[in-house]
């Protein structure tokens, strides 16, 4: 049976038991008090009877009714006494007072010899012999009212009420305690279920991310394979030309080696870009002046942009910034290539740098920290983008170039790198109005120029 | 014999439990309390009967003597005197002795206890002061029954 009881039921049972015990204890205490009171009263009355008996010895001895009556009358001050009587040696009533309770007109020998107490109803009758020098010469009788049952009950009603209230309080507390325990148990169950669900959800999300990545790699393979293929073809044809010229004994073979070398370098760079995309490439930031960096890349930019594009530079920035040089070069090249692709018919490409103290966040930037920044602006006079394209331009794998021509990773990689460096990237463009990409790199904190 | 003397005879014996004499007046612990009648005896056998049934620690003895002086009277603890010169002399002689002298209100002499008749009831006066002076203690219970009490001056 005990196994059926649950742990949370135990407090209720314990509390109910405690309440019951309290109640029983209260009743027992009341009964004990009652008996104690009765005993006490009997003793009190018996003492008074003995005092009276001792007082009236002379009066009884001399048969002096008047004197005996005086002693009896003296007892009237006690309201609990309903009657008192003094009897002589023959058991005849000598003196008495009565408040309605009939005193026996005479006593038999037993009462004259030994004290006695009889409780009948609500009256307690006590007799005590009047003794002189060890011999009984009479007796006295006292009749006292015992407290009526109703009055006793009323006397203990307060106690009973208190005990009952105590029991009730214990009961209510135990009940609410049990309810709380039950609620806590439910909460615990719900919580553990929630945790299980969260863990499952995390696993599901991880799997989803993995599948997204696989999908991305699948989409990527087209463009990368094409780029790689082109680079391998360039390297291969240069090597073939080198082989042909060597067989003919030609001496001017250096350009083939250089071309093959360049193609292989570009293939290596492509790999690096993929690594950057995965963000596993460690960054090695160092103080750099963007103006000097751009100036040093002039040749590279010209090659990237192609012949139909005029290049202007306006490099005004003097502040240092902290960045990884290779990454930053990659960013600039990427932007230049994007500009070239936006101007298939040729146009102009402008690269500017400025020192800027930003107080308000640039457009579309959410988490902004005011301070000194070095801006790099790459502007083309190309076809521009629609607002829809502009908003998605930073998404990975988003590209407007035909399949095989682009991976859609250039801008998103750039954006990722800039954010990693606590900078901002803003695209400003409209169809037919060209595109302006601005990068804000934070000023190097130790820059004192 | 007048009926009042039956009552008085009973009273004489009933006084005893409420009176304490100095231990020196008794020859031994078992010695009785002696009630003496000086002169004419108005009680007769009634007193002997009352003495025989009287309640109390010591037994009661009744002696009838013609006269009592300061020496012979001290063998008695209670002395009831008759209305005679011998009686008055006894009261005078025992005035400073630990003896309870008993007289009647009709007499010229006044003992420590003095019987009187009031509304056909036998009552008594007690000269507590005189008794105490002689080393005899009378219980307040007995005093409370007296018609009048001459209190001792140092007491309540």
Tab-separated table of C-alpha atoms in Angstrom, chain A:
chain	number	residue	atom	x	y	z
A	1	UNK	CA	0.000	0.000	0.000
A	2	UNK	CA	2.842	2.331	0.910
A	3	UNK	CA	4.317	1.936	-2.537
A	4	UNK	CA	1.165	3.389	-4.019
A	5	UNK	CA	1.660	6.593	-2.019
A	6	UNK	CA	3.736	9.174	-3.781
A	7	UNK	CA	6.422	11.220	-2.085
A	8	UNK	CA	4.454	14.421	-2.425
A	9	UNK	CA	1.519	12.875	-0.485
A	10	UNK	CA	3.694	12.318	2.573
A	11	UNK	CA	3.637	15.950	3.810
A	12	UNK	CA	-0.174	15.958	3.675
A	13	UNK	CA	-0.380	12.734	5.638
A	14	UNK	CA	2.201	13.989	8.120
A	15	UNK	CA	0.351	17.296	8.528
A	16	UNK	CA	-3.019	15.628	8.935
A	17	UNK	CA	-1.517	13.280	11.504
A	18	UNK	CA	0.006	16.255	13.298
A	19	UNK	CA	-3.321	18.094	13.225
A	20	UNK	CA	-5.140	15.023	14.540
A	21	UNK	CA	-2.549	14.603	17.291
A	22	UNK	CA	-2.905	18.276	18.155
A	23	UNK	CA	-6.668	17.888	18.353
A	24	UNK	CA	-6.386	14.747	20.511
A	25	UNK	CA	-3.832	16.468	22.717
A	26	UNK	CA	-6.217	19.431	23.078
A	27	UNK	CA	-9.093	17.169	24.059
A	28	UNK	CA	-6.912	15.211	26.460
A	29	UNK	CA	-5.657	18.456	27.958
A	30	UNK	CA	-9.208	19.758	28.375
A	31	UNK	CA	-10.270	16.531	30.071
A	32	UNK	CA	-7.228	16.568	32.284
A	33	UNK	CA	-7.884	20.190	33.229
A	34	UNK	CA	-11.489	19.275	33.937
A	35	UNK	CA	-10.538	16.412	36.221
A	36	UNK	CA	-7.892	18.535	37.840
A	37	UNK	CA	-10.513	21.200	38.458
A	38	UNK	CA	-12.944	18.683	39.927
A	39	UNK	CA	-10.252	17.243	42.200
A	40	UNK	CA	-9.148	20.716	43.192
A	41	UNK	CA	-12.703	21.763	43.990
A	42	UNK	CA	-13.373	18.642	46.034
A	43	UNK	CA	-10.210	19.316	47.991
A	44	UNK	CA	-11.098	22.973	48.478
A	45	UNK	CA	-14.574	22.155	49.747
A	46	UNK	CA	-13.208	19.387	51.957
A	47	UNK	CA	-10.728	21.864	53.457
A	48	UNK	CA	-13.498	24.343	54.135
A	49	UNK	CA	-15.557	21.561	55.741
A	50	UNK	CA	-12.619	20.647	57.968
A	51	UNK	CA	-12.066	24.283	58.935
A	52	UNK	CA	-15.767	24.583	59.792
A	53	UNK	CA	-15.657	21.304	61.711
A	54	UNK	CA	-12.661	22.514	63.726
A	55	UNK	CA	-14.295	25.880	64.370
A	56	UNK	CA	-17.585	24.541	65.647
A	57	UNK	CA	-16.195	21.964	68.072
A	58	UNK	CA	-17.011	24.089	71.126
A	59	UNK	CA	-20.390	25.124	69.739
A	60	UNK	CA	-21.305	21.509	69.000
A	61	UNK	CA	-19.898	20.351	72.276
A	62	UNK	CA	-21.985	22.807	74.231
A	63	UNK	CA	-24.947	22.469	71.877
A	64	UNK	CA	-24.744	26.211	71.227
A	65	UNK	CA	-26.896	26.587	68.109
A	66	UNK	CA	-26.380	30.314	67.959
A	67	UNK	CA	-22.600	30.077	67.903
A	68	UNK	CA	-22.742	27.266	65.369
A	69	UNK	CA	-25.082	29.336	63.212
A	70	UNK	CA	-22.621	32.239	63.278
A	71	UNK	CA	-19.888	29.994	61.885
A	72	UNK	CA	-22.243	28.619	59.254
A	73	UNK	CA	-23.408	32.074	58.243
A	74	UNK	CA	-19.801	33.134	57.803
A	75	UNK	CA	-19.615	30.686	54.882
A	76	UNK	CA	-22.338	32.533	52.965
A	77	UNK	CA	-19.721	34.819	51.487
A	78	UNK	CA	-18.642	31.919	49.257
A	79	UNK	CA	-21.090	31.956	46.332
A	80	UNK	CA	-20.094	28.449	45.284
A	81	UNK	CA	-21.490	27.020	48.505
A	82	UNK	CA	-25.140	26.148	48.135
A	83	UNK	CA	-25.607	24.993	51.680
A	84	UNK	CA	-23.903	24.192	54.946
A	85	UNK	CA	-25.025	22.247	57.967
A	86	UNK	CA	-23.676	21.398	61.400
A	87	UNK	CA	-24.825	18.165	63.082
A	88	UNK	CA	-24.444	17.060	66.676
A	89	UNK	CA	-23.275	13.720	67.989
A	90	UNK	CA	-26.668	12.189	67.355
A	91	UNK	CA	-26.653	13.351	63.740
A	92	UNK	CA	-29.248	16.026	64.331
A	93	UNK	CA	-29.048	19.317	62.450
A	94	UNK	CA	-27.826	22.083	64.762
A	95	UNK	CA	-27.247	24.966	62.332
A	96	UNK	CA	-27.565	25.445	58.600
A	97	UNK	CA	-27.858	27.744	55.688
A	98	UNK	CA	-29.253	26.759	52.337
A	99	UNK	CA	-29.547	28.257	48.883
A	100	UNK	CA	-32.204	25.941	47.571
A	101	UNK	CA	-30.208	22.741	47.965
A	102	UNK	CA	-31.852	20.610	50.637
A	103	UNK	CA	-29.587	19.635	53.490
A	104	UNK	CA	-30.230	16.245	55.032
A	105	UNK	CA	-32.164	16.709	58.286
A	106	UNK	CA	-29.957	14.168	59.985
A	107	UNK	CA	-26.784	12.214	59.309
A	108	UNK	CA	-26.099	8.586	60.002
A	109	UNK	CA	-23.128	7.279	61.916
A	110	UNK	CA	-20.780	6.830	58.964
A	111	UNK	CA	-20.717	10.544	58.225
A	112	UNK	CA	-20.009	11.289	61.853
A	113	UNK	CA	-16.974	9.034	61.850
A	114	UNK	CA	-15.203	9.683	58.564
A	115	UNK	CA	-15.045	12.472	56.009
A	116	UNK	CA	-16.748	11.859	52.705
A	117	UNK	CA	-17.495	13.524	49.380
A	118	UNK	CA	-20.361	12.764	47.039
A	119	UNK	CA	-20.803	14.423	43.676
A	120	UNK	CA	-24.318	14.225	42.348
A	121	UNK	CA	-25.238	16.146	39.212
A	122	UNK	CA	-23.934	19.646	39.597
A	123	UNK	CA	-23.741	19.466	43.394
A	124	UNK	CA	-20.837	18.302	45.465
A	125	UNK	CA	-21.693	17.247	49.032
A	126	UNK	CA	-18.806	17.012	51.456
A	127	UNK	CA	-19.063	15.914	55.072
A	128	UNK	CA	-16.438	16.103	57.768
A	129	UNK	CA	-16.699	14.880	61.343
A	130	UNK	CA	-16.393	17.361	64.205
A	131	UNK	CA	-13.773	15.796	66.409
A	132	UNK	CA	-12.602	16.729	69.835
A	133	UNK	CA	-9.578	15.013	71.379
A	134	UNK	CA	-9.853	12.222	68.826
A	135	UNK	CA	-13.545	11.572	69.358
A	136	UNK	CA	-16.308	12.548	66.985
A	137	UNK	CA	-18.908	14.778	68.558
A	138	UNK	CA	-20.758	15.709	65.381
A	139	UNK	CA	-20.318	16.508	61.704
A	140	UNK	CA	-20.546	19.318	59.186
A	141	UNK	CA	-21.881	19.128	55.659
A	142	UNK	CA	-21.103	21.508	52.811
A	143	UNK	CA	-22.893	21.513	49.497
A	144	UNK	CA	-20.985	23.201	46.674
A	145	UNK	CA	-22.071	23.643	43.090
A	146	UNK	CA	-19.768	22.134	40.569
A	147	UNK	CA	-19.480	24.014	37.336
A	148	UNK	CA	-22.254	22.967	34.917
A	149	UNK	CA	-21.073	21.060	31.860
A	150	UNK	CA	-22.109	23.895	29.535
A	151	UNK	CA	-19.987	26.386	31.414
A	152	UNK	CA	-17.037	24.004	31.351
A	153	UNK	CA	-17.499	23.495	27.648
A	154	UNK	CA	-17.664	27.258	27.189
A	155	UNK	CA	-14.478	27.535	29.220
A	156	UNK	CA	-12.699	25.094	26.938
A	157	UNK	CA	-14.340	26.380	23.750
A	158	UNK	CA	-11.561	28.944	23.353
A	159	UNK	CA	-8.906	26.283	23.691
A	160	UNK	CA	-10.735	23.966	21.317
A	161	UNK	CA	-11.147	26.838	18.856
A	162	UNK	CA	-7.455	27.650	18.978
A	163	UNK	CA	-6.460	24.022	18.547
A	164	UNK	CA	-8.881	23.615	15.657
A	165	UNK	CA	-7.564	26.734	13.981
A	166	UNK	CA	-4.011	25.509	14.467
A	167	UNK	CA	-4.947	22.196	12.918
A	168	UNK	CA	-6.650	23.989	10.033
A	169	UNK	CA	-3.631	26.183	9.406
A	170	UNK	CA	-1.366	23.151	9.400
A	171	UNK	CA	-3.741	21.412	7.025
A	172	UNK	CA	-3.889	24.345	4.628
A	173	UNK	CA	-0.118	24.813	4.732
A	174	UNK	CA	0.452	21.144	4.081
A	175	UNK	CA	-2.034	21.211	1.224
A	176	UNK	CA	-0.433	24.234	-0.415
A	177	UNK	CA	2.994	22.745	0.216
A	178	UNK	CA	1.899	19.586	-1.553
A	179	UNK	CA	0.418	21.659	-4.384
A	180	UNK	CA	3.686	23.568	-4.705
A	181	UNK	CA	5.669	20.353	-4.732
A	182	UNK	CA	3.356	18.982	-7.422
A	183	UNK	CA	3.759	22.197	-9.436
A	184	UNK	CA	7.551	22.091	-9.040
A	185	UNK	CA	7.518	18.502	-10.250
A	186	UNK	CA	5.500	19.497	-13.307
A	187	UNK	CA	7.825	22.423	-13.996
A	188	UNK	CA	10.820	20.125	-13.730
A	189	UNK	CA	9.269	17.733	-16.224
A	190	UNK	CA	8.411	20.553	-18.622
A	191	UNK	CA	11.895	22.013	-18.269
A	192	UNK	CA	13.664	18.746	-19.002
A	193	UNK	CA	11.374	18.189	-21.993
A	194	UNK	CA	12.198	21.701	-23.211
A	195	UNK	CA	15.911	21.034	-22.834
A	196	UNK	CA	15.603	17.811	-24.779
A	197	UNK	CA	13.717	19.640	-27.513
A	198	UNK	CA	16.306	22.410	-27.587
A	199	UNK	CA	19.126	19.885	-27.963
A	200	UNK	CA	17.237	18.191	-30.774
A	201	UNK	CA	16.606	21.531	-32.434
A	202	UNK	CA	20.292	22.414	-32.193
A	203	UNK	CA	21.173	19.140	-33.892
A	204	UNK	CA	18.587	19.802	-36.590
A	205	UNK	CA	19.925	23.302	-37.185
A	206	UNK	CA	23.460	21.986	-37.450
A	207	UNK	CA	22.353	19.432	-39.999
A	208	UNK	CA	20.534	22.174	-41.933
A	209	UNK	CA	23.615	24.380	-41.930
A	210	UNK	CA	25.672	21.453	-43.118
A	211	UNK	CA	23.256	20.788	-45.960
A	212	UNK	CA	23.318	24.503	-46.880
A	213	UNK	CA	27.060	24.356	-46.987
A	214	UNK	CA	27.005	21.280	-49.180
A	215	UNK	CA	24.546	23.039	-51.466
A	216	UNK	CA	26.862	26.054	-51.556
A	217	UNK	CA	29.834	23.909	-52.401
A	218	UNK	CA	27.760	22.341	-55.162
A	219	UNK	CA	26.877	25.765	-56.600
A	220	UNK	CA	30.429	26.940	-56.130
A	221	UNK	CA	31.970	24.042	-57.990
A	222	UNK	CA	30.734	25.383	-61.370
A	223	UNK	CA	32.491	28.765	-61.108
A	224	UNK	CA	35.598	27.529	-59.343
A	225	UNK	CA	36.034	24.597	-61.701
A	226	UNK	CA	35.777	26.991	-64.630
A	227	UNK	CA	38.305	29.419	-63.132
A	228	UNK	CA	40.618	26.561	-62.284
A	229	UNK	CA	40.210	25.041	-65.713
A	230	UNK	CA	41.125	28.341	-67.396
A	231	UNK	CA	44.171	28.772	-65.170
A	232	UNK	CA	45.301	25.184	-65.765
A	233	UNK	CA	44.819	25.648	-69.540
A	234	UNK	CA	46.944	28.831	-69.436
A	235	UNK	CA	49.681	27.094	-67.454
A	236	UNK	CA	49.499	24.021	-69.708
A	237	UNK	CA	49.641	25.930	-73.005
A	238	UNK	CA	52.587	28.007	-71.771
A	239	UNK	CA	54.365	24.824	-70.702
A	240	UNK	CA	53.628	23.317	-74.147
A	241	UNK	CA	55.041	26.406	-75.863
A	242	UNK	CA	58.071	26.197	-73.577
A	243	UNK	CA	58.566	22.555	-74.544
A	244	UNK	CA	58.214	23.405	-78.272
A	245	UNK	CA	60.679	26.337	-78.093
A	246	UNK	CA	63.139	24.269	-76.049
A	247	UNK	CA	63.026	21.478	-78.679
A	248	UNK	CA	63.739	24.048	-81.387
A	249	UNK	CA	66.585	25.322	-79.267
A	250	UNK	CA	64.977	28.766	-78.876
A	251	UNK	CA	66.351	31.012	-76.277
A	252	UNK	CA	63.385	33.368	-75.581
A	253	UNK	CA	61.437	31.072	-73.332
A	254	UNK	CA	61.259	33.277	-70.184
A	255	UNK	CA	57.807	34.736	-70.974
A	256	UNK	CA	56.210	31.257	-71.017
A	257	UNK	CA	57.591	30.457	-67.585
A	258	UNK	CA	56.335	33.810	-66.248
A	259	UNK	CA	52.854	33.279	-67.734
A	260	UNK	CA	52.581	29.733	-66.346
A	261	UNK	CA	53.815	31.006	-63.001
A	262	UNK	CA	51.180	33.761	-62.964
A	263	UNK	CA	48.387	31.337	-63.847
A	264	UNK	CA	49.435	29.005	-61.020
A	265	UNK	CA	49.631	31.970	-58.613
A	266	UNK	CA	46.093	32.922	-59.501
A	267	UNK	CA	44.969	29.349	-58.920
A	268	UNK	CA	46.621	29.523	-55.508
A	269	UNK	CA	44.819	32.830	-54.836
A	270	UNK	CA	41.537	31.219	-55.743
A	271	UNK	CA	42.133	28.569	-53.108
A	272	UNK	CA	42.923	31.335	-50.657
A	273	UNK	CA	39.629	33.013	-51.429
A	274	UNK	CA	37.754	29.797	-50.702
A	275	UNK	CA	39.610	29.527	-47.415
A	276	UNK	CA	38.726	33.123	-46.577
A	277	UNK	CA	35.121	32.313	-47.287
A	278	UNK	CA	35.212	29.512	-44.796
A	279	UNK	CA	36.840	31.962	-42.376
A	280	UNK	CA	39.383	29.467	-41.209
A	281	UNK	CA	42.279	31.539	-42.502
A	282	UNK	CA	44.002	33.206	-39.573
A	283	UNK	CA	44.218	36.979	-39.898
A	284	UNK	CA	47.499	38.695	-39.107
A	285	UNK	CA	46.599	42.357	-38.658
A	286	UNK	CA	49.311	45.011	-38.831
A	287	UNK	CA	49.332	48.812	-39.060
A	288	UNK	CA	48.732	49.864	-42.630
A	289	UNK	CA	48.165	53.163	-44.469
A	290	UNK	CA	45.441	52.438	-46.971
A	291	UNK	CA	46.678	55.250	-49.274
A	292	UNK	CA	50.127	53.653	-49.505
A	293	UNK	CA	48.596	50.208	-49.973
A	294	UNK	CA	46.454	51.381	-52.910
A	295	UNK	CA	49.348	53.289	-54.444
A	296	UNK	CA	51.499	50.165	-54.271
A	297	UNK	CA	48.818	48.140	-56.037
A	298	UNK	CA	48.381	50.538	-58.968
A	299	UNK	CA	49.855	48.117	-61.500
A	300	UNK	CA	47.814	45.208	-60.224
A	301	UNK	CA	44.632	47.240	-60.336
A	302	UNK	CA	45.327	48.339	-63.883
A	303	UNK	CA	45.761	44.695	-64.943
A	304	UNK	CA	42.602	43.679	-63.142
A	305	UNK	CA	40.515	46.466	-64.587
A	306	UNK	CA	41.523	45.830	-68.132
A	307	UNK	CA	42.380	48.230	-70.952
A	308	UNK	CA	39.002	49.889	-71.479
A	309	UNK	CA	38.862	51.288	-67.958
A	310	UNK	CA	40.409	54.600	-66.925
A	311	UNK	CA	41.677	54.606	-63.393
A	312	UNK	CA	41.704	57.670	-61.108
A	313	UNK	CA	43.045	57.682	-57.601
A	314	UNK	CA	42.500	60.319	-54.934
A	315	UNK	CA	44.386	59.131	-51.857
A	316	UNK	CA	43.955	61.645	-49.037
A	317	UNK	CA	43.927	59.372	-46.007
A	318	UNK	CA	46.879	59.765	-43.619
A	319	UNK	CA	45.691	57.795	-40.616
A	320	UNK	CA	46.893	54.297	-39.919
A	321	UNK	CA	44.525	51.433	-39.789
A	322	UNK	CA	44.998	47.901	-38.508
A	323	UNK	CA	44.417	45.141	-41.089
A	324	UNK	CA	45.748	42.051	-42.786
A	325	UNK	CA	47.605	43.316	-45.873
A	326	UNK	CA	46.848	40.308	-48.088
A	327	UNK	CA	43.191	40.399	-47.231
A	328	UNK	CA	42.975	44.112	-47.853
A	329	UNK	CA	44.695	43.703	-51.221
A	330	UNK	CA	42.262	40.958	-52.027
A	331	UNK	CA	39.378	43.265	-51.090
A	332	UNK	CA	40.675	46.072	-53.331
A	333	UNK	CA	41.245	43.712	-56.237
A	334	UNK	CA	37.824	42.217	-55.816
A	335	UNK	CA	36.194	45.621	-55.873
A	336	UNK	CA	38.222	46.567	-58.944
A	337	UNK	CA	37.205	43.376	-60.750
A	338	UNK	CA	33.555	43.958	-59.836
A	339	UNK	CA	33.854	47.487	-61.261
A	340	UNK	CA	35.382	46.175	-64.456
A	341	UNK	CA	32.627	43.594	-64.818
A	342	UNK	CA	30.083	46.379	-64.387
A	343	UNK	CA	31.646	48.276	-67.281
A	344	UNK	CA	31.961	45.777	-70.196
A	345	UNK	CA	32.088	48.712	-72.620
A	346	UNK	CA	34.736	50.481	-70.611
A	347	UNK	CA	34.441	53.474	-68.270
A	348	UNK	CA	36.193	55.032	-65.334
A	349	UNK	CA	37.206	53.552	-61.996
A	350	UNK	CA	37.905	55.909	-59.100
A	351	UNK	CA	39.638	54.865	-55.903
A	352	UNK	CA	39.701	57.340	-52.996
A	353	UNK	CA	40.822	57.248	-49.409
A	354	UNK	CA	39.791	59.702	-46.651
A	355	UNK	CA	40.220	60.226	-42.922
A	356	UNK	CA	36.691	60.363	-41.436
A	357	UNK	CA	35.408	61.046	-37.932
A	358	UNK	CA	32.093	59.177	-37.908
A	359	UNK	CA	29.488	60.413	-35.479
A	360	UNK	CA	26.409	58.881	-37.056
A	361	UNK	CA	26.159	55.339	-38.405
A	362	UNK	CA	26.469	55.013	-42.191
A	363	UNK	CA	23.276	53.854	-43.990
A	364	UNK	CA	22.203	50.242	-43.371
A	365	UNK	CA	24.654	49.870	-40.458
A	366	UNK	CA	23.075	48.500	-37.286
A	367	UNK	CA	25.821	48.071	-34.689
A	368	UNK	CA	27.732	51.328	-34.856
A	369	UNK	CA	30.568	52.656	-32.702
A	370	UNK	CA	31.310	56.362	-33.199
A	371	UNK	CA	34.961	57.233	-33.737
A	372	UNK	CA	37.782	57.814	-36.274
A	373	UNK	CA	37.743	55.723	-39.428
A	374	UNK	CA	39.720	55.507	-42.662
A	375	UNK	CA	37.418	55.225	-45.662
A	376	UNK	CA	38.186	53.491	-48.935
A	377	UNK	CA	35.875	54.365	-51.815
A	378	UNK	CA	35.761	52.388	-55.077
A	379	UNK	CA	33.462	53.970	-57.644
A	380	UNK	CA	32.671	52.913	-61.180
A	381	UNK	CA	30.698	54.476	-64.017
A	382	UNK	CA	29.025	51.193	-64.862
A	383	UNK	CA	25.464	50.012	-65.210
A	384	UNK	CA	24.659	50.161	-61.491
A	385	UNK	CA	22.249	47.947	-59.603
A	386	UNK	CA	18.567	47.880	-58.859
A	387	UNK	CA	17.620	48.337	-55.194
A	388	UNK	CA	16.719	44.651	-55.013
A	389	UNK	CA	20.116	43.578	-56.268
A	390	UNK	CA	21.872	46.116	-54.040
A	391	UNK	CA	20.168	44.712	-50.972
A	392	UNK	CA	21.195	41.171	-51.816
A	393	UNK	CA	24.660	42.057	-53.076
A	394	UNK	CA	26.343	41.025	-49.817
A	395	UNK	CA	24.583	37.646	-49.622
A	396	UNK	CA	26.916	34.728	-50.224
A	397	UNK	CA	26.615	33.114	-53.669
A	398	UNK	CA	24.465	35.937	-54.931
A	399	UNK	CA	25.735	36.980	-58.325
A	400	UNK	CA	24.397	38.614	-61.429
A	401	UNK	CA	27.215	37.252	-63.535
A	402	UNK	CA	26.483	34.349	-65.872
A	403	UNK	CA	27.155	30.858	-64.529
A	404	UNK	CA	30.834	30.031	-64.580
A	405	UNK	CA	31.901	33.693	-64.497
A	406	UNK	CA	31.474	34.409	-60.815
A	407	UNK	CA	31.025	32.644	-57.554
A	408	UNK	CA	28.937	35.283	-55.798
A	409	UNK	CA	31.467	35.234	-53.006
A	410	UNK	CA	33.558	38.334	-53.723
A	411	UNK	CA	31.450	40.977	-51.961
A	412	UNK	CA	30.213	38.702	-49.214
A	413	UNK	CA	33.813	37.740	-48.393
A	414	UNK	CA	34.790	41.390	-48.408
A	415	UNK	CA	31.895	42.207	-46.145
A	416	UNK	CA	32.831	39.361	-43.802
A	417	UNK	CA	36.407	40.563	-43.578
A	418	UNK	CA	35.442	44.193	-42.969
A	419	UNK	CA	33.016	43.230	-40.203
A	420	UNK	CA	35.683	41.026	-38.642
A	421	UNK	CA	37.925	44.098	-38.539
A	422	UNK	CA	35.141	46.150	-36.846
A	423	UNK	CA	34.658	48.194	-40.038
A	424	UNK	CA	31.625	48.956	-42.158
A	425	UNK	CA	30.778	48.399	-45.826
A	426	UNK	CA	28.228	50.545	-47.636
A	427	UNK	CA	26.975	50.086	-51.210
A	428	UNK	CA	25.509	53.067	-52.975
A	429	UNK	CA	24.092	52.371	-56.411
A	430	UNK	CA	21.260	52.965	-58.845
A	431	UNK	CA	20.620	51.559	-62.353
A	432	UNK	CA	22.619	53.580	-64.937
A	433	UNK	CA	24.287	55.675	-62.246
A	434	UNK	CA	27.257	53.469	-61.476
A	435	UNK	CA	28.144	51.884	-58.138
A	436	UNK	CA	30.043	53.260	-55.193
A	437	UNK	CA	31.345	50.880	-52.509
A	438	UNK	CA	32.684	52.525	-49.324
A	439	UNK	CA	34.653	50.696	-46.685
A	440	UNK	CA	35.254	52.270	-43.264
A	441	UNK	CA	38.180	50.733	-41.394
A	442	UNK	CA	38.698	51.826	-37.768
A	443	UNK	CA	41.686	54.053	-37.150
A	444	UNK	CA	44.587	52.255	-35.476
A	445	UNK	CA	44.253	53.065	-31.723
A	446	UNK	CA	48.021	53.687	-31.410
A	447	UNK	CA	48.069	56.023	-34.412
A	448	UNK	CA	49.528	59.345	-33.282
A	449	UNK	CA	50.038	61.027	-36.626
